[in-house]
Each structure stands twice: as structure tokens, then as C-alpha cells.
Amino acid sequence: MSTTAPQTPQAPGLQALEERLQDDFITLGWPAKAWIPATSHQGQAVHDVLIIGAGQAGLALHVALGQVGIRPVLLDRAPQDFEGPWATTARMETLRSPKELTGPAMGIPSLSFRAWFIAQFGNAAWAALDKIPRLQWMDYLRWYRRVTGADVRNNHAVLAVRPQASGIVEVDVQAQGSTTTWYTRRLVVATGRDGLGGAQLPAFLQGVPPQFWAHSSDAMDYAQLAGQHVGVVGAGASAMDSAATALENGAASVDLLVRRTDLPRINKSKGSGTPGLTHGQYLLPDDWKWRIRHYINAQQVPPPQGSTLRVSRHANAHFNLGCAVQRVEPVQDKLHVHTTQGVFVLDFLIVSTGFAIDWRLRPEFADIAPHVRLWGQRFTPEAGQEDAELSASPDLGPLFEFQGDLPGLQHIHCFCYPAALSHGTVSGDIPAISDGARKLAQGLAALFYQADIAQHFAQLQRYAEPELEGHEWQPADSSARIRQLQS
């Protein structure tokens, strides 16, 4: 991975856009005036909001919090300009979302990708654009961070999280070779698709030496696959992207090993994108929440057409359908991959089996993991509706807060993919990220006011800025005026 980020061109059009954006910020009163009383703990300042993660969810929340007068600090373990997967482990050529979606623009037209793109490349280029190139989206997010002035602390890794009954959350942070404890009143986990776990690894990989395989989300130099016979387990978007990347890097062949006898054709999650569900998922009865999310999971999301064609245009790509992997056996310098169709002799295997909610893969949350209430404890689905991902999802409160038997746990908010069952896909995906960020930010503002209500009432009582100074009128002689009117 390169450590030098591509620079967004400073075209005259981009400068004009930034001037327009700053004027929009003034018009909207952004950021709003700070209003939360400062607090300290053991002689150290306490942050109002710390956000773990400075990808698109964290950045959108930063802008939303600014709209309600709260300035968060964002912690990200990645170096600057490499937050999130876009410039590291993602391998798609373009985003899957339509270019027209406003993403994290937070209702500000001049903060949108469209405005950023047209400012540099013009309207004709926008009209000709099909999907947004992945690395260009990363460039946009880099620009977004800069123009919104997000307070991001890169190379800061969170090692432990300990909520306290007092309402303060202790956060151990490692940076520059040392570990310090930070304090915050509210902690937001904005860690993306694998936010409460990591790569889901199938059982057939147990005992297989790591030099023979990788998960599609792993950081890996695909050039090492040149001349090799590669297998890819799965047929989703990331499987296609991994297969295509291997082929483009000179793999001798790629065999996609697909359990299903056919690829799904319809993206059911796309059909669920209505404002009613975006804003109303949390209010649905439990059985309907489960039913909708399980249906989308069971139907599976097909790989994008462009990603599939990116693979199939190679003559040495082979789509093996109805070909479930049963076991994998290393034999000398090869892998014997046993499937329902027979044994494939391969040099390397890429498993594209998605992500799992697995707290064991997140040691920084070890102190809270045993106490978080899960959906499996809240709801028992009907026979045939079982879903391991949904059962493992956290049962969140109305403001994405964890719930459970640990005092102070509710001061930690889950603003990443595992919130989908409780709140819908408003905490990570591009289509509704602004909606989710606004909902959380406004809710946090209400919680802060409630917690500090005595101080705010005292401040209200002390408020003494005069609207009138006393010289704006002259008292009438009421008796004289009455006589005048009676005459």
C-alpha cells in the first residue's frame, strides 16, 4: 500500500466551490455555537463526543454534530488519507451506489460529490459518468474532511473501552508508541461494515497454512498471484472484485467456487430504500424488523453487473456453480479443494465469505462484550427464519446506544453496520448516511441538555442580555388620556 495519498487537484472550479461552501456554512450557521458546559475528570478534560473511526460515517456525524453545536474528536488507527477501505482493501473499480445519491452531504448541495466532481471536470463529464470510481470517492472524502475541518487524530488506536456508572467512558488510546486514557461523555463506534467483528472464516480453513489463502478483505499484493491457479469462494461483489484483480495481475486462471446453482439476479436491498423504512425501521414491530432484514439476507445481494463482466471477459475465468467447498487439504505446495463437484488443485484460495459480528475479533471491546444485549436475547424467530447475523446483532436503543447490565453502557453508541436490524441501513451505507448521522446528532444534543438541565436552567436564570433599554417609549398619563377620550 502506498503511503502517499493522491492529491485532489486545486482547479479554479474547486476553489470557487469551496468559497460557495463556506458561504453556505455561514448561511446555515454551521458550525452552531457551542453550548455544552465543559467537564473534567481527575484533572483531565472530558470530551463531549469521541468517535472511533474517521471514514464516511464518522465524517458525516462530525458535520451533523456541528449543526447542533457539538464538536467531536475522531480517532482512527489508519494513517491520514487512508481511513476506511477505499484506498486499502476495497478492489471494486467503481462504487455500487448510483452517482446521484448525496451520501454524507448532510443536505448541503455544495458539499456533495456531484458538486465536487462538476467543479473539477464539468457538467458534460458528470453526464457521461456511469458509476463513481472507487479511488475518486476516497479523494472526495479527503476533500470533505479538509473543508469541514474535522478534528481527526490519525494513527490513534483504541485498545480498551470502559463505561463508568458516573456517565463517563474511559478509552485507552495508543499513539506514538504510548498508551493514554481519554475521557468522554459519549462514545460513538463508527467502524464500518465489520464494526463489531471481522472477516467470517469458514470451518474448512482450519489447519490450512496461511500462506495458501486470504480473505477478500485482507490487505494483500495481488501481484503475487501472477502465474498461479487461484480459487475464489463466493459470488458476491467482493468475490468478483477479488477474482478480477487476480486476473488483471496475471493469474494463470481463476475458478469461482459458488455454492448456489445460479447467481442471484435482483438486489432486494435496493428495493427497500424508501423514506418510510429509512426513518421508520426502529418503530416497526420486532417481527417485521426481523422479517425484512432476514428476507434481504436470504435473497442475497447479486454482484454488480460491471464487476461480473470484469471477470467474465477473461477467458481463463471459470464460474463453477453448485460447487460448495467441503474441505481443503494442503498437499505439498498445492491445495486440494474438495467440492460437491470434485477436487480442484489450486495454488491459492481467496475466501469471500463476508463479515461476522464476533466480539472476540475486537479485543478493544472486551470489557463491554459480555454485557451487551443481543437480538438473540430479545426475539425468537419463527422456524425457517433463523439468521445467525441477526441473532448476533446488538439490541440498540432509540439513539443507537448499547443496552445491557453494565452501568454506563448506554453512553456508547453503535453507528456502524451491526445497527441495521435495530435502525435500518442508516449508519454506514452511502444512501442514508446523512439521515442516520442527523438522527444520532440531534438525539445526543437532547441527551446532553437533559443531563445538564440544572446548569442550563441556572444559565437561563442568569441570562440578562437586554432587548429593550428603556428609552424606546414614553409612559403615557393614563388619567389624562382617559379624559381626552371621554371628551
XYZ file of C-alpha atoms in Angstrom:
487
model
C 0.000 0.000 0.000
C 1.315 3.400 -0.959
C 1.717 5.809 1.912
C 1.247 8.852 -0.315
C -2.332 9.865 -0.929
C -3.336 11.184 -4.352
C -3.911 14.897 -4.150
C -7.232 16.431 -5.130
C -6.485 18.902 -7.938
C -6.898 22.519 -6.891
C -8.665 23.562 -10.086
C -10.145 27.087 -10.255
C -13.593 25.492 -10.218
C -12.828 23.689 -6.958
C -11.666 26.911 -5.353
C -14.921 28.559 -6.368
C -16.873 25.634 -4.939
C -15.058 25.920 -1.628
C -15.884 29.632 -1.483
C -19.529 28.761 -2.169
C -19.427 26.092 0.514
C -18.055 28.488 3.093
C -20.853 30.918 2.246
C -23.355 28.078 2.637
C -21.883 27.295 6.040
C -22.377 30.946 7.067
C -25.939 30.903 5.729
C -26.742 27.739 7.678
C -24.969 28.897 10.826
C -22.557 25.962 10.703
C -20.981 25.111 12.976
C -23.523 26.174 15.557
C -22.367 27.889 18.730
C -21.023 25.567 21.427
C -23.375 25.337 24.412
C -22.447 22.249 26.468
C -20.724 23.023 29.817
C -17.117 21.873 29.961
C -16.423 18.967 32.288
C -13.321 17.400 33.746
C -12.397 14.147 35.464
C -9.381 13.631 37.704
C -7.974 16.902 36.472
C -8.296 15.952 32.807
C -10.705 17.442 30.272
C -13.628 15.232 29.294
C -14.651 15.222 25.640
C -18.311 15.596 24.833
C -18.156 13.064 21.969
C -15.371 10.774 20.810
C -15.911 8.914 17.538
C -13.966 5.746 16.779
C -13.480 5.820 13.028
C -12.962 8.682 10.570
C -14.454 7.092 7.474
C -17.591 8.380 5.796
C -19.824 7.588 8.784
C -17.574 9.380 11.255
C -17.167 12.372 8.943
C -20.914 12.658 8.327
C -21.558 12.519 12.067
C -18.943 15.228 12.624
C -20.890 17.574 10.317
C -24.232 16.608 11.877
C -22.891 17.280 15.374
C -21.577 20.641 14.191
C -25.125 21.518 13.164
C -26.179 21.176 16.818
C -23.159 22.893 18.351
C -21.100 19.838 19.289
C -17.521 19.388 18.106
C -16.345 15.774 18.306
C -12.873 14.287 18.098
C -12.425 11.387 15.679
C -9.879 8.627 16.388
C -8.630 6.446 13.534
C -5.893 3.851 13.598
C -5.099 4.401 9.898
C -2.628 6.968 8.595
C -4.080 10.186 7.229
C -5.945 9.839 3.901
C -6.296 6.063 4.219
C -9.277 5.841 6.546
C -11.827 3.199 5.615
C -11.410 0.526 2.931
C -11.486 2.608 -0.245
C -7.739 3.022 -0.820
C -6.609 -0.098 1.032
C -8.615 -3.328 0.897
C -11.515 -2.459 -1.444
C -10.936 -3.698 -5.002
C -14.010 -2.672 -6.967
C -13.472 -0.343 -9.912
C -16.484 1.771 -9.036
C -18.957 2.200 -6.212
C -22.138 0.156 -6.390
C -24.347 3.088 -5.379
C -25.848 5.335 -8.089
C -23.853 8.521 -8.577
C -26.907 10.676 -7.801
C -27.055 9.662 -4.126
C -25.973 12.534 -1.901
C -24.230 10.367 0.700
C -22.691 12.355 3.559
C -23.526 15.794 2.112
C -25.922 16.422 5.036
C -28.382 18.340 2.840
C -25.734 20.867 1.717
C -25.562 20.816 -2.110
C -22.079 22.330 -2.269
C -20.752 19.545 -0.007
C -21.953 16.774 -2.328
C -19.842 14.544 -4.551
C -21.714 15.881 -7.572
C -20.699 19.457 -6.792
C -17.100 18.392 -6.115
C -16.930 16.450 -9.390
C -18.537 19.114 -11.609
C -16.320 21.833 -10.130
C -13.291 19.989 -11.462
C -14.468 18.166 -14.560
C -17.633 19.928 -15.728
C -21.248 19.076 -16.452
C -20.529 17.073 -19.593
C -18.181 14.771 -17.663
C -20.844 14.319 -14.983
C -23.447 13.401 -17.579
C -21.046 10.853 -19.076
C -20.125 9.336 -15.699
C -21.757 5.985 -15.015
C -20.631 4.990 -11.519
C -18.233 6.775 -9.185
C -14.671 5.361 -9.371
C -13.651 3.941 -6.010
C -10.441 5.956 -5.619
C -12.213 9.109 -6.716
C -14.695 8.593 -3.882
C -11.748 8.408 -1.497
C -10.414 11.681 -2.930
C -13.818 13.240 -2.292
C -13.793 12.063 1.334
C -10.314 13.526 1.787
C -11.624 16.841 0.470
C -14.728 16.546 2.663
C -12.579 16.125 5.756
C -10.465 19.145 4.862
C -13.255 21.591 4.030
C -15.323 20.663 7.080
C -12.344 20.945 9.423
C -12.896 17.558 11.065
C -10.701 17.043 14.126
C -9.249 13.649 13.176
C -6.426 12.057 15.146
C -4.789 9.550 12.812
C -2.565 6.692 13.967
C -4.631 6.546 17.169
C -5.703 3.000 18.011
C -8.376 2.347 20.636
C -7.236 -0.505 22.900
C -9.980 -0.594 25.545
C -13.349 0.930 26.364
C -14.680 1.098 29.939
C -18.010 2.819 30.634
C -18.463 4.099 34.187
C -21.610 4.447 36.271
C -20.837 8.170 36.513
C -21.619 8.597 32.812
C -18.010 8.930 31.714
C -16.459 6.442 29.298
C -12.765 5.684 29.698
C -10.972 4.999 26.416
C -7.415 3.684 26.272
C -5.730 5.079 23.159
C -2.379 4.087 21.727
C -0.497 6.685 19.697
C 3.170 7.381 19.030
C 4.232 4.339 20.992
C 2.459 5.154 24.236
C -0.983 4.493 25.721
C -3.061 7.119 27.468
C -6.592 7.143 28.864
C -9.064 9.578 27.345
C -12.412 10.502 28.885
C -15.628 11.194 27.047
C -19.291 11.628 27.928
C -20.455 9.833 24.789
C -18.538 7.350 22.658
C -19.612 6.515 19.103
C -18.388 3.370 17.362
C -18.291 4.251 13.643
C -16.121 1.388 12.457
C -17.841 0.319 9.248
C -19.007 -2.980 7.814
C -17.011 -5.159 10.214
C -17.513 -2.796 13.135
C -18.123 -5.413 15.832
C -16.177 -8.308 14.387
C -14.235 -9.095 11.275
C -13.815 -11.478 8.409
C -16.025 -14.558 8.559
C -13.801 -17.574 8.010
C -15.340 -20.924 7.024
C -14.522 -24.051 9.005
C -12.805 -25.692 6.053
C -9.855 -23.307 6.503
C -8.953 -24.705 9.912
C -5.457 -26.140 9.782
C -4.692 -24.710 6.340
C -1.378 -22.784 6.442
C -1.960 -19.043 5.974
C 0.411 -18.786 3.007
C -2.158 -20.678 0.923
C -5.190 -18.439 1.439
C -6.563 -14.972 2.213
C -9.904 -13.375 2.944
C -11.119 -10.926 0.334
C -10.950 -8.121 2.914
C -7.270 -8.740 3.698
C -4.612 -6.273 2.617
C -2.659 -8.230 0.011
C -0.477 -7.639 -3.030
C -2.355 -9.447 -5.790
C 0.720 -9.312 -7.997
C 1.980 -12.332 -6.063
C -0.769 -14.371 -7.771
C 0.773 -13.953 -11.224
C 1.043 -17.333 -12.943
C -0.935 -19.117 -10.224
C -4.166 -21.080 -10.360
C -6.464 -19.279 -7.942
C -9.780 -20.256 -6.412
C -12.308 -17.720 -5.140
C -15.018 -18.941 -2.784
C -18.238 -16.972 -3.199
C -20.007 -14.970 -5.874
C -20.831 -11.664 -4.219
C -19.421 -8.279 -5.126
C -16.165 -8.735 -3.219
C -15.652 -12.183 -4.749
C -15.951 -10.721 -8.239
C -13.637 -7.847 -7.364
C -11.031 -10.239 -5.936
C -11.293 -12.581 -8.927
C -10.942 -9.703 -11.384
C -7.983 -8.234 -9.506
C -6.221 -11.611 -9.565
C -6.840 -11.978 -13.300
C -5.670 -8.444 -14.008
C -2.483 -9.208 -12.083
C -1.674 -12.180 -14.288
C -3.202 -15.186 -12.539
C -2.986 -18.270 -14.761
C -6.658 -18.973 -14.008
C -9.381 -18.157 -11.544
C -12.070 -20.628 -10.535
C -15.053 -19.167 -8.732
C -16.450 -21.837 -6.421
C -20.111 -20.956 -5.937
C -22.394 -22.911 -3.615
C -25.562 -21.743 -5.346
C -26.687 -23.305 -8.608
C -27.347 -19.830 -10.024
C -26.363 -16.261 -9.220
C -28.999 -14.003 -7.646
C -30.305 -11.506 -10.170
C -32.230 -8.928 -8.130
C -30.797 -6.603 -5.481
C -33.619 -6.768 -2.955
C -31.942 -4.283 -0.604
C -32.243 -1.689 -3.368
C -35.989 -2.256 -3.355
C -36.182 -1.429 0.349
C -34.769 2.069 0.019
C -37.823 4.177 0.830
C -38.011 7.110 3.272
C -40.646 5.232 5.264
C -38.230 2.424 6.086
C -35.212 4.717 6.380
C -36.910 6.745 9.089
C -39.207 4.066 10.456
C -37.222 0.856 10.924
C -36.768 1.457 14.649
C -40.512 1.918 15.134
C -41.515 -1.329 13.411
C -42.644 -4.337 15.476
C -39.844 -6.809 16.114
C -41.237 -9.471 13.786
C -41.333 -7.041 10.872
C -37.823 -5.764 11.556
C -36.565 -9.339 11.512
C -38.668 -10.375 8.549
C -37.379 -7.564 6.308
C -33.705 -7.906 7.198
C -33.793 -11.716 7.027
C -35.501 -11.646 3.618
C -32.767 -9.393 2.218
C -30.068 -11.602 3.754
C -31.620 -14.816 2.459
C -32.165 -13.495 -1.056
C -28.566 -12.272 -1.106
C -27.295 -9.257 -2.980
C -26.104 -10.069 -6.511
C -22.711 -8.863 -7.642
C -22.885 -5.689 -9.753
C -23.117 -6.285 -13.464
C -19.924 -4.342 -14.117
C -17.991 -6.395 -11.566
C -19.264 -9.644 -13.069
C -18.344 -8.587 -16.626
C -14.946 -7.530 -15.330
C -14.364 -11.214 -14.517
C -16.152 -12.942 -17.370
C -14.281 -11.046 -20.066
C -11.242 -13.143 -19.159
C -11.126 -16.489 -20.970
C -9.295 -18.025 -18.002
C -12.131 -17.233 -15.568
C -14.400 -20.160 -14.692
C -17.792 -19.876 -12.954
C -18.361 -23.160 -11.110
C -21.975 -23.155 -9.908
C -23.440 -25.678 -7.484
C -19.908 -26.172 -6.279
C -19.867 -25.970 -2.475
C -16.491 -26.329 -0.778
C -16.416 -29.260 1.643
C -12.825 -29.337 2.818
C -9.407 -28.004 1.875
C -6.279 -30.113 2.059
C -2.702 -28.868 1.589
C -0.713 -31.336 -0.485
C 2.942 -30.328 -0.823
C 2.861 -26.886 -2.488
C -0.743 -27.144 -3.708
C -4.234 -27.007 -2.262
C -6.680 -29.788 -2.931
C -10.067 -28.123 -2.635
C -12.763 -30.759 -2.262
C -16.157 -29.606 -3.530
C -19.512 -31.141 -4.364
C -18.336 -31.210 -7.986
C -14.933 -32.753 -7.358
C -11.405 -31.771 -6.335
C -9.777 -28.572 -7.605
C -5.983 -28.460 -7.459
C -5.059 -24.835 -6.844
C -2.135 -22.686 -5.792
C -4.068 -20.161 -3.727
C -7.558 -19.691 -2.306
C -9.408 -16.437 -1.660
C -12.476 -16.732 0.535
C -15.085 -14.047 0.030
C -17.419 -15.122 2.804
C -18.330 -11.752 4.251
C -18.100 -10.488 7.799
C -19.343 -11.746 11.132
C -20.327 -9.975 14.329
C -17.736 -11.581 16.552
C -16.612 -9.684 19.639
C -13.599 -11.999 20.009
C -12.097 -10.264 16.977
C -12.408 -6.885 18.707
C -10.336 -7.037 21.907
C -10.848 -3.314 22.467
C -14.471 -4.097 23.360
C -13.691 -6.998 25.713
C -14.924 -5.064 28.774
C -18.376 -4.471 27.317
C -18.931 -7.519 25.087
C -20.340 -9.861 27.790
C -22.867 -7.218 28.847
C -24.312 -6.067 25.518
C -27.846 -7.317 24.942
C -28.230 -9.034 21.578
C -31.240 -9.591 19.379
C -30.945 -13.308 20.074
C -31.922 -12.498 23.662
C -34.774 -10.245 22.589
C -36.510 -12.141 19.792
C -37.109 -15.732 18.744
C -37.927 -16.024 15.039
C -40.331 -18.491 13.540
C -38.979 -21.795 12.260
C -37.223 -21.237 8.952
C -36.475 -17.587 9.756
C -33.320 -18.243 11.790
C -30.446 -15.897 10.954
C -27.096 -16.007 12.748
C -26.167 -12.449 11.757
C -29.411 -11.013 13.065
C -29.282 -13.005 16.306
C -25.780 -11.666 16.968
C -26.776 -8.054 16.237
C -26.859 -5.715 19.244
C -30.290 -4.727 20.513
C -29.892 -0.967 20.372
C -31.874 1.818 21.993
C -33.500 4.717 20.110
C -30.191 6.582 19.703
C -28.072 3.612 18.646
C -26.976 3.060 22.258
C -25.939 -0.329 23.525
C -28.226 -1.810 26.161
C -27.321 -4.294 28.870
C -26.460 -4.856 32.500
C -23.253 -2.794 32.688
C -23.634 0.668 34.293
C -22.837 3.391 31.782
C -23.114 1.073 28.772
C -25.806 3.293 27.266
C -23.200 6.025 26.791
C -21.687 4.020 23.912
C -23.455 4.279 20.562
C -23.176 1.760 17.720
C -23.096 3.776 14.492
C -21.871 1.023 12.171
C -23.324 -1.840 10.143
C -24.467 -4.064 13.068
C -27.069 -1.379 13.853
C -29.023 -2.386 10.723
C -31.577 -4.642 12.422
C -32.466 -2.057 15.071
C -32.301 1.067 12.909
C -32.000 0.086 9.253
C -29.033 0.797 6.993
C -28.500 4.383 8.109
C -25.142 4.004 9.853
C -22.646 3.136 7.144
C -24.028 2.772 3.649
C -23.974 5.767 1.303
C -27.738 6.105 0.575
C -28.928 7.116 4.061
C -25.773 8.009 5.968
C -26.850 11.657 6.378
C -30.212 10.584 7.790
C -28.573 8.369 10.394
C -25.962 10.970 11.316
C -28.603 13.661 11.770
C -30.774 11.385 13.912
C -27.881 10.497 16.214
C -26.527 14.035 16.453
C -29.887 15.568 17.331
C -30.517 12.815 19.867
C -27.138 13.363 21.518
C -27.880 17.074 21.808
C -31.110 16.238 23.631
C -29.314 13.833 25.968
C -26.669 16.406 26.849
C -29.312 19.008 27.649
C -31.222 16.554 29.797
C -28.088 15.525 31.692
C -27.084 19.143 32.368
C -30.572 20.588 32.799
C -29.871 22.175 36.198
C -26.908 24.068 34.748
C -28.866 25.126 31.698
C -31.766 26.346 33.846
C -29.360 28.292 36.040
C -27.856 29.795 32.902
C -31.353 30.682 31.728
C -31.976 32.445 35.021
C -28.678 34.351 34.721
C -29.368 35.357 31.159
C -29.593 39.150 31.153
C -28.953 40.452 27.661
C -31.453 43.317 27.282
C -33.699 43.508 24.262
C -35.050 46.909 25.323
C -33.032 49.595 27.090
C -35.921 51.731 28.409
C -35.570 54.731 26.086
C -37.677 53.263 23.316
C -41.041 54.674 24.682
C -42.502 57.288 26.965
C -45.089 56.352 29.664
C -48.478 57.894 28.984
C -50.500 59.882 31.508
C -53.352 57.396 31.599
C -55.780 59.670 33.530
C -55.264 62.494 31.075
C -55.654 60.123 28.154
C -58.911 58.739 29.527
C -60.326 62.247 29.983
C -59.267 63.099 26.459
C -61.092 60.090 25.059
C -64.246 60.878 27.090
C -64.490 64.434 25.933
